[in-house]
GROMACS .gro file of N, CA and C in nm:
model
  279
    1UNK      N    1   2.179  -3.725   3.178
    1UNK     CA    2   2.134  -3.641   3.069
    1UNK      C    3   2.221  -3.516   3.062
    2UNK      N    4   2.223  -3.510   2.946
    2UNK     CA    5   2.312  -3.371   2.917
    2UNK      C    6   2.244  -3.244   2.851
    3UNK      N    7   2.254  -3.123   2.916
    3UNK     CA    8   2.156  -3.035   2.834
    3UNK      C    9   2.234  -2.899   2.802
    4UNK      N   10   2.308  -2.879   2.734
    4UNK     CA   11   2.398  -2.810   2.668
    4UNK      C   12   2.327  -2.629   2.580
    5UNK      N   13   2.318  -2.563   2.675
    5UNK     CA   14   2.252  -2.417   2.621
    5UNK      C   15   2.367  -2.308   2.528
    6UNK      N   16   2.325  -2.352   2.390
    6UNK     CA   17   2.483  -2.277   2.291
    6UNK      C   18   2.393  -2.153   2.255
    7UNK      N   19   2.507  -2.084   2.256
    7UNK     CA   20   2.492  -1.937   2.214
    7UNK      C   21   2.545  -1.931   2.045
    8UNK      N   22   2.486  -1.867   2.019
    8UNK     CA   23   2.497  -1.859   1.851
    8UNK      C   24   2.617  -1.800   1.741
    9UNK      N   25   2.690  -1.734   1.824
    9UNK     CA   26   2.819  -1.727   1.814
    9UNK      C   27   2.910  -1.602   1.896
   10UNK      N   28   3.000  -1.643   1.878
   10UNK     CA   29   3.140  -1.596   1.975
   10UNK      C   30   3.109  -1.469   2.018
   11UNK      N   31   3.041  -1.390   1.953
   11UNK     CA   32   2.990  -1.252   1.977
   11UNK      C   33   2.903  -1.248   2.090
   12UNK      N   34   2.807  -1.382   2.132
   12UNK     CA   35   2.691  -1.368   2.224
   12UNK      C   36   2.849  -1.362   2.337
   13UNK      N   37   2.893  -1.486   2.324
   13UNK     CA   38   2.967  -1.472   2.410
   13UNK      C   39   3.044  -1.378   2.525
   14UNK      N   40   3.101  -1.301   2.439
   14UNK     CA   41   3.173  -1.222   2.446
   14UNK      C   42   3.101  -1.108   2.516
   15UNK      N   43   2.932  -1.054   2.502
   15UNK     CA   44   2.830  -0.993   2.530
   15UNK      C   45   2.836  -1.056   2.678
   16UNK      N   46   2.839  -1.211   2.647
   16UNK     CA   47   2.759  -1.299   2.816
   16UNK      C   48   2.888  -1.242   2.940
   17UNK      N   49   3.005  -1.261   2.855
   17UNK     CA   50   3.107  -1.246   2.970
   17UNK      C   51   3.097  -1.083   2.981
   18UNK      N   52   3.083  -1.000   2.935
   18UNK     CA   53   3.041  -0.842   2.974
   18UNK      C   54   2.957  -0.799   3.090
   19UNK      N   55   2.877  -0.908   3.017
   19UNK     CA   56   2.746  -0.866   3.149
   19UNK      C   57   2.731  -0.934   3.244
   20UNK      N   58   2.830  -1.029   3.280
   20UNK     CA   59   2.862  -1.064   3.390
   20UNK      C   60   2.989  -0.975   3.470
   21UNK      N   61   3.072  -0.924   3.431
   21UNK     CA   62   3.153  -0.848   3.470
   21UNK      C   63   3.108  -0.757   3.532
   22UNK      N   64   3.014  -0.684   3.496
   22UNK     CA   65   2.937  -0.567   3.503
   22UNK      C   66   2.844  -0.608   3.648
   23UNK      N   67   2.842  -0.726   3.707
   23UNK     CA   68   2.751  -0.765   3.748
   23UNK      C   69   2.832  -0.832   3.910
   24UNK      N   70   2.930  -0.791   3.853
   24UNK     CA   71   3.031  -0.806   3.977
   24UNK      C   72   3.098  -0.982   3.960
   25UNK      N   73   3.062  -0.978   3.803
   25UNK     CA   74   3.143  -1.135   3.819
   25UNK      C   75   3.325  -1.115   3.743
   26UNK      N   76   3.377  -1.239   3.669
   26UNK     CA   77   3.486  -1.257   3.678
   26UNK      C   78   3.476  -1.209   3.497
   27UNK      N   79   3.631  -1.198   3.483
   27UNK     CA   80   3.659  -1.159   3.345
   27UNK      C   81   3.750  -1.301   3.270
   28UNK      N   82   3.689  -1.321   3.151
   28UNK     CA   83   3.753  -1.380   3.062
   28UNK      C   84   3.828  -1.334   2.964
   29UNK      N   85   3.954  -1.363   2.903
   29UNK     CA   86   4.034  -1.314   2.855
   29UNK      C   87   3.986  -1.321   2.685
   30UNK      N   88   3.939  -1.239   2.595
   30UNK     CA   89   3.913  -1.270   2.460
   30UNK      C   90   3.949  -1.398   2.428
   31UNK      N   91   4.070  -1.404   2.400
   31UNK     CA   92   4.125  -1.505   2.317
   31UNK      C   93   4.070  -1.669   2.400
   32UNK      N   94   4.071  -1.671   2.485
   32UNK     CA   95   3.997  -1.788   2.549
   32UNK      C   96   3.890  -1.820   2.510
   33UNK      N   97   3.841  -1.673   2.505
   33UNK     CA   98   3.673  -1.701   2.483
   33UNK      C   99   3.620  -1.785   2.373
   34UNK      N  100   3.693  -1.711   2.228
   34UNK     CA  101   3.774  -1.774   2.154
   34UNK      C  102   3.798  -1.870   2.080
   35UNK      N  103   3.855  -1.902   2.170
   35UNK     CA  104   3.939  -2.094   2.144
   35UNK      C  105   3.808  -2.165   2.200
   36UNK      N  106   3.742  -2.134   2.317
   36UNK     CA  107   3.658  -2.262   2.377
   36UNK      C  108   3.536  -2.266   2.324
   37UNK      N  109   3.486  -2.157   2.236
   37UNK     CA  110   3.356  -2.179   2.143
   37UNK      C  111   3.355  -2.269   2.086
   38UNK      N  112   3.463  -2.241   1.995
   38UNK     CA  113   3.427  -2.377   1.893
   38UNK      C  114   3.447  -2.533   1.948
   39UNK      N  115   3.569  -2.486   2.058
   39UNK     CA  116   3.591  -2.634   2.135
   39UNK      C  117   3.457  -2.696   2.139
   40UNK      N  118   3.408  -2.622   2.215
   40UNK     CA  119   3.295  -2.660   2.317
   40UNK      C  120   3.197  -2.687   2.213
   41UNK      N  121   3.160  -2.677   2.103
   41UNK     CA  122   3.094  -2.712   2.058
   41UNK      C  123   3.100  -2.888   1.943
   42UNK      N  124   3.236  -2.850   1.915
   42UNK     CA  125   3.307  -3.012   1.883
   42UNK      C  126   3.255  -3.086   2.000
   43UNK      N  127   3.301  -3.060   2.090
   43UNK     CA  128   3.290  -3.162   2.181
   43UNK      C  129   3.140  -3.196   2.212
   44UNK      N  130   3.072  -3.104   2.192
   44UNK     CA  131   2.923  -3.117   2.201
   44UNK      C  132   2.874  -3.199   2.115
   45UNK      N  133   2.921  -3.173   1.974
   45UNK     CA  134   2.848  -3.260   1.840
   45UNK      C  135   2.940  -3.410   1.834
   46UNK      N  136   3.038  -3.399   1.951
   46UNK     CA  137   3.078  -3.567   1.895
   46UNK      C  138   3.114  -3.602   2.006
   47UNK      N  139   3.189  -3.648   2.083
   47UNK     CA  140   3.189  -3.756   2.225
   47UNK      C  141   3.093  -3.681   2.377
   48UNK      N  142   3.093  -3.608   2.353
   48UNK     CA  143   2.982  -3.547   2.453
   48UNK      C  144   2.844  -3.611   2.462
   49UNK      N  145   2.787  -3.608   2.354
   49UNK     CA  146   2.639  -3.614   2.304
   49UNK      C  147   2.638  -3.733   2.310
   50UNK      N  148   2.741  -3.795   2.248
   50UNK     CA  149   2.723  -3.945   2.245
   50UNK      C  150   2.787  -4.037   2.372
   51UNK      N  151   2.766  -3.991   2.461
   51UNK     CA  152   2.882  -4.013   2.579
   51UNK      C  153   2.760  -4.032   2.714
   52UNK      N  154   2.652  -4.024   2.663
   52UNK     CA  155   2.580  -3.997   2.791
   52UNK      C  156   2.403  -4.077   2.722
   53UNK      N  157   2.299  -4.108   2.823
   53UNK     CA  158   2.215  -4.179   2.733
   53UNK      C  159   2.118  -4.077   2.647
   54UNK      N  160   2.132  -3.977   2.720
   54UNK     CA  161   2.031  -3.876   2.655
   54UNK      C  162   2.116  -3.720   2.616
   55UNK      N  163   2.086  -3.655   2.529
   55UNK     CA  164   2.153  -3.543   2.515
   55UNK      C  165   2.085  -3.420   2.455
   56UNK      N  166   2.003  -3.277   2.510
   56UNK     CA  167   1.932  -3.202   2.430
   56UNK      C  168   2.028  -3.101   2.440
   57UNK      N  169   2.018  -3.030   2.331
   57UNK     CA  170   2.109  -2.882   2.286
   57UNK      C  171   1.966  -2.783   2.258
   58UNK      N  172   2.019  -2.666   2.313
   58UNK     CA  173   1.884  -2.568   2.253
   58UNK      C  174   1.942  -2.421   2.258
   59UNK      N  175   1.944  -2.358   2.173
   59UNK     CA  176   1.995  -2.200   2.126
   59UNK      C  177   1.916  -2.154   2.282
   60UNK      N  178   2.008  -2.059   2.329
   60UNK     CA  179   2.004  -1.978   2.429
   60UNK      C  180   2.031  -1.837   2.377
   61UNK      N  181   1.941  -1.737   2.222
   61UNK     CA  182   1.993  -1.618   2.251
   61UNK      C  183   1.856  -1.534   2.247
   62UNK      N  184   1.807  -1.568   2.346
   62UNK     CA  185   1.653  -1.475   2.360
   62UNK      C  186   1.605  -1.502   2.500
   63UNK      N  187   1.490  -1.454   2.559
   63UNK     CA  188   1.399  -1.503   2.639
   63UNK      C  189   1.379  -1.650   2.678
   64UNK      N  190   1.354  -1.732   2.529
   64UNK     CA  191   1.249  -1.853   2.538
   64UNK      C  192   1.393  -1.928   2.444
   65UNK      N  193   1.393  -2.008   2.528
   65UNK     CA  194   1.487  -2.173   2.461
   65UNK      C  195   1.424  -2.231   2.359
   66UNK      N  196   1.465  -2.232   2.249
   66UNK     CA  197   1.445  -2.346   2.134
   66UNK      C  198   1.549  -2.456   2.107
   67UNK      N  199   1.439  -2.588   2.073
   67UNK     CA  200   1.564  -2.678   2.104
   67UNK      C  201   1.622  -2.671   1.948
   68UNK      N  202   1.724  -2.755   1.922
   68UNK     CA  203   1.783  -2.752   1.821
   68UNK      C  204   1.801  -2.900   1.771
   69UNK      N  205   1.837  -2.993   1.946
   69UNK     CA  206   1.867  -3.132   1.852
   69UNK      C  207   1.853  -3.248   1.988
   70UNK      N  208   1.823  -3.354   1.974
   70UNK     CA  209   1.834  -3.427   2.110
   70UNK      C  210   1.905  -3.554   2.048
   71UNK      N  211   1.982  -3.612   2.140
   71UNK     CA  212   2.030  -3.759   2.128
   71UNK      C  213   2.030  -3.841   2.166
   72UNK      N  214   2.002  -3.976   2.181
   72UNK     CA  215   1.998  -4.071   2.261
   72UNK      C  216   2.069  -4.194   2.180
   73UNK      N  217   2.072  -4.312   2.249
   73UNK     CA  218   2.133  -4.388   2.177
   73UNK      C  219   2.071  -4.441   2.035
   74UNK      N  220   1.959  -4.419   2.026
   74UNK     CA  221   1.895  -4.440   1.885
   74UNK      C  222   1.970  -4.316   1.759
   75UNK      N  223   1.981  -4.200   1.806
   75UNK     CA  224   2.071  -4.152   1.714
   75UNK      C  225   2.004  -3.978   1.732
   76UNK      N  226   2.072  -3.890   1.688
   76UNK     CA  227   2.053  -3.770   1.658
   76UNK      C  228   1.905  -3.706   1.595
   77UNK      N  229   1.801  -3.656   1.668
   77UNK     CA  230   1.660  -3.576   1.617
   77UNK      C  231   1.744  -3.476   1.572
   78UNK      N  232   1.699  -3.409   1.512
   78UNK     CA  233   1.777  -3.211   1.456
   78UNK      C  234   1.609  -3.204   1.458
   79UNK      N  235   1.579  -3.099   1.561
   79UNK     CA  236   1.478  -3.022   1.566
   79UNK      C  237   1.450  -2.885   1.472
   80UNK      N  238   1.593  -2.827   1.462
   80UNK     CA  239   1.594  -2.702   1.414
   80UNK      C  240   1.735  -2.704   1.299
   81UNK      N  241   1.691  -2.772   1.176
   81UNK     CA  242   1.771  -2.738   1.071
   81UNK      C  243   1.866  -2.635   1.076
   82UNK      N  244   1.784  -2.481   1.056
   82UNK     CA  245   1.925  -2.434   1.043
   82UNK      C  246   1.995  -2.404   1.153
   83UNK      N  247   1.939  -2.393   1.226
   83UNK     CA  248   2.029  -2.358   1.370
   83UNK      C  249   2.140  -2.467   1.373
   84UNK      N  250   2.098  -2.612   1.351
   84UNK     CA  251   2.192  -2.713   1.366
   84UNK      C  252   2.285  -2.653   1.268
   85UNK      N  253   2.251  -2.666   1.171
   85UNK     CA  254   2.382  -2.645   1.006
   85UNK      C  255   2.510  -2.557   1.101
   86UNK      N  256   2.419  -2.434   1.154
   86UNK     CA  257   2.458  -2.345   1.224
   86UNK      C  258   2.565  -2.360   1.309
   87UNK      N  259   2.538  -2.472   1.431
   87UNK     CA  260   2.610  -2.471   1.512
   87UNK      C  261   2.746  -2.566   1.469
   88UNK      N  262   2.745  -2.642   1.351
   88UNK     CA  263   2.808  -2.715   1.269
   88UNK      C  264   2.938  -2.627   1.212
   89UNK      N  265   2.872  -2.547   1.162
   89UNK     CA  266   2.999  -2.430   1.097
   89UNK      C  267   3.013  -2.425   1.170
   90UNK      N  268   2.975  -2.346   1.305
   90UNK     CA  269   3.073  -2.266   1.439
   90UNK      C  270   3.153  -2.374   1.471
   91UNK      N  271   3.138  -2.466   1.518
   91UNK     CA  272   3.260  -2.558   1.570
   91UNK      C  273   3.368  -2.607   1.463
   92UNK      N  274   3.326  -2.548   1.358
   92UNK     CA  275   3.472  -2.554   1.314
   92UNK      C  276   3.483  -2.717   1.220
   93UNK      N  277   3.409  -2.786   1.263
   93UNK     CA  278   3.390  -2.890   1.224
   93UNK      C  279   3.447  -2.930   1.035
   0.00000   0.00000   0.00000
């Protein structure tokens, strides 16, 4: 199973790697940061998801996880419309 926690865009990011720095962790270089958002999210919405028997995605920018979409070999649930549309634009897709 694959359970894939996306941040809502490049900006959370960019926040996540801060406050890890701050925290005595490692630094990522902007432009990386970057490039592997949207990667990472292609790869999420197409051989990833479908690459494994089960697959849930769920927005990670609060407290409490909402899911967004699960997959299995029967095919793609979208729990959360727009968030999905959402994560659709971000990858660039």
């Amino acid at each position: 199973e694959l359970v894939y926690l996306a941040l809502p865009s490049v900006e959370y990011s960019h926040e996540r790697v801060q406050e890890r720095i701050l925290a005595g962790g490692h630094s990522i270089p902007p432009a990386d940061i970057e490039r592997r958002f949207s990667k990472s999210l292609r790869n999420l919405l197409g051989e990833f998801s479908e690459g494994v028997d089960r697959a849930r995605c769920f927005i990670n920018d609060s407290e409490t996880l909402s899911l967004i979409f699960t997959q299995t070999i029967e095919g793609r649930q979208i729990a959360n419309d727009g968030y999905y549309a959402h994560l659709v634009t971000q990858s660039e897709l």
